Coordinates of C-alpha atoms in Angstrom, one line a residue:
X1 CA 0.0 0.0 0.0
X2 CA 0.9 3.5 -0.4
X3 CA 1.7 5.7 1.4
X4 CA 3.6 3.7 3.4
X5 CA 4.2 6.9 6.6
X6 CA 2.3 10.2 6.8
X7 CA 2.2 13.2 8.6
X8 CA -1.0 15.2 8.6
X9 CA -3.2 17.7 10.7
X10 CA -6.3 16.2 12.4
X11 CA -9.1 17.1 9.4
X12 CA -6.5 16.4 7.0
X13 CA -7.3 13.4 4.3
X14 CA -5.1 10.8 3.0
X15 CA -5.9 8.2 0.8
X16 CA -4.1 4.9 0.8
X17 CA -3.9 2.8 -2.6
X18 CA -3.3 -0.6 -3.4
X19 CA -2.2 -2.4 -6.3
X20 CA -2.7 -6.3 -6.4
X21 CA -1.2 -9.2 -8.7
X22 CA -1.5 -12.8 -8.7
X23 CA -4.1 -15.0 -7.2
X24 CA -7.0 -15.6 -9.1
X25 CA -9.7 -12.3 -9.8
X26 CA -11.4 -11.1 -8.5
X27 CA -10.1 -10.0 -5.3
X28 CA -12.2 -8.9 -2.1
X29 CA -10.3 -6.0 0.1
X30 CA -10.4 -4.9 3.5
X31 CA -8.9 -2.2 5.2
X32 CA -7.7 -2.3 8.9
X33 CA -7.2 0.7 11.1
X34 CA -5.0 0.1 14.5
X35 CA -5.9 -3.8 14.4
X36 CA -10.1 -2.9 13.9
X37 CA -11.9 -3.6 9.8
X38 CA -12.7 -0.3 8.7
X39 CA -16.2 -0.6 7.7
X40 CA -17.7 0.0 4.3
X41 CA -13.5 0.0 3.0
X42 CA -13.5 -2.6 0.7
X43 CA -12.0 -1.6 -2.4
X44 CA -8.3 -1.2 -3.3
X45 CA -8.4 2.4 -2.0
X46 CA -9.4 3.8 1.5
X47 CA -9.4 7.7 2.2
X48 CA -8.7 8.4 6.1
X49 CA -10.0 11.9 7.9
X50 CA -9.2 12.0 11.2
X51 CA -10.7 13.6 14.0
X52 CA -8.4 13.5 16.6
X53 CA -4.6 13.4 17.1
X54 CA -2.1 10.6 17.6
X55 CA -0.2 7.9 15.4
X56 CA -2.9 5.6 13.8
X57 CA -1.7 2.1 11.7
X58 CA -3.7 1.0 8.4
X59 CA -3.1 -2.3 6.8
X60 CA -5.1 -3.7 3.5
X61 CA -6.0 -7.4 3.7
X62 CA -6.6 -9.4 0.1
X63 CA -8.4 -12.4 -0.4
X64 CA -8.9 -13.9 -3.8
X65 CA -11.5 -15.6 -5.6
X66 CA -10.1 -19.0 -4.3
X67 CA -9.9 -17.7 -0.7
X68 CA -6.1 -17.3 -0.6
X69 CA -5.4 -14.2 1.5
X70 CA -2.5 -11.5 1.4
X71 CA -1.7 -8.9 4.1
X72 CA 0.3 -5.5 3.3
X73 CA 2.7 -4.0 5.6
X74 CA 1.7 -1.7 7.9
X75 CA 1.6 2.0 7.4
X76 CA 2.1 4.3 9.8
X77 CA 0.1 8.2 10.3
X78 CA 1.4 10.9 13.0
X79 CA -1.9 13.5 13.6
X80 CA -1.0 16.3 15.1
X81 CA -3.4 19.2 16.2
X82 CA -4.3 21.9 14.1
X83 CA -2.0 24.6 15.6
X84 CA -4.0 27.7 16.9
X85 CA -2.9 31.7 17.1
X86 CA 0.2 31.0 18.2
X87 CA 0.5 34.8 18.6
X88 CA 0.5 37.3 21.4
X89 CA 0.4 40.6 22.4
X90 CA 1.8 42.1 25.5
X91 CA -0.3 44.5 27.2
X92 CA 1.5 47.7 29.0
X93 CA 0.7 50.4 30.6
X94 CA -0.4 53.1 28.9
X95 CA 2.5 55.9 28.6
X96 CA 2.4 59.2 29.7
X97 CA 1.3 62.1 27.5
X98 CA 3.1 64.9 28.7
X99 CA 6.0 64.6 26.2
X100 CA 2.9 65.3 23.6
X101 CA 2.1 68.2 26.0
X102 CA 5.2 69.5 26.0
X103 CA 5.3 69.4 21.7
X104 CA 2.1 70.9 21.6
X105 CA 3.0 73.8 23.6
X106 CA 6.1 74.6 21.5
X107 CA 4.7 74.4 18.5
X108 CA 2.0 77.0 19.9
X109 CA 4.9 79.2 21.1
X110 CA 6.3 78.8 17.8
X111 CA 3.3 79.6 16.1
X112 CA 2.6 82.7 17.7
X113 CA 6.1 83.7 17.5
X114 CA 6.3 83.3 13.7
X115 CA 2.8 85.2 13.0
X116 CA 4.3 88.3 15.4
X117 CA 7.8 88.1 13.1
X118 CA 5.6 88.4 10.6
X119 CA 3.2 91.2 11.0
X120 CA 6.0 93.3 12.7
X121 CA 8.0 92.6 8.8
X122 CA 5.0 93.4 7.1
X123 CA 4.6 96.7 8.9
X124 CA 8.5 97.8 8.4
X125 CA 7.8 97.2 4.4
X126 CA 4.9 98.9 4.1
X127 CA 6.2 102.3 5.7

């Protein structure tokens, strides 16, 4: 079977195929997960979604038309968890606002300073 080892997310699909040979046709399948028949996975493909995390096994059992059977080897699947946010924000404590203050008022001082240079250079060219 193929894939022999997989590593997916829980909600994550993989589907394990099967090629058979020999024996006599036509061939009845069955598909094993951790030791337990899967039901209704009887054909030589199986899709797995799982639910939950862990390491699950899945094997494929063939039997022909004469009743001879064949087992695969046994693939191995690692779930992990979906990972979730995985971010974060430190919260601080707010910072003062007098150094915004202290802009404000200079640029007002500034202000008024500029408009006063002004009308005093205004005056001077006019006389």
């Amino acid at each position: 079977i193929s894939p022999m080892s997989v590593s997916i997310l829980v909600g994550q699909q993989v589907t394990f195929t099967s090629t058979t040979s020999g024996g006599y046709p036509p061939y009845t399948y069955q598909w094993f997960l951790n030791g337990n028949p899967v039901l209704g996975a009887a054909s030589n493909t199986w899709t797995f979604t799982p639910t939950t995390s862990g390491i699950y096994y899945v094997c494929l059992k063939v039997t022909d038309a004469k009743g001879n059977t064949a087992q695969s080897d046994t693939a191995r699947i690692v779930v992990s968890t979906v990972p979730v946010g995985g971010y974060s924000i430190p919260i601080q404590q707010s910072t003062s606002a007098k150094p915004l203050t202290l802009h404000i008022a200079l640029l007002t001082i500034l202000t008024a300073l500029f408009i006063t240079i002004k009308q005093k250079t205004r005056r001077k060219n006019r006389q």
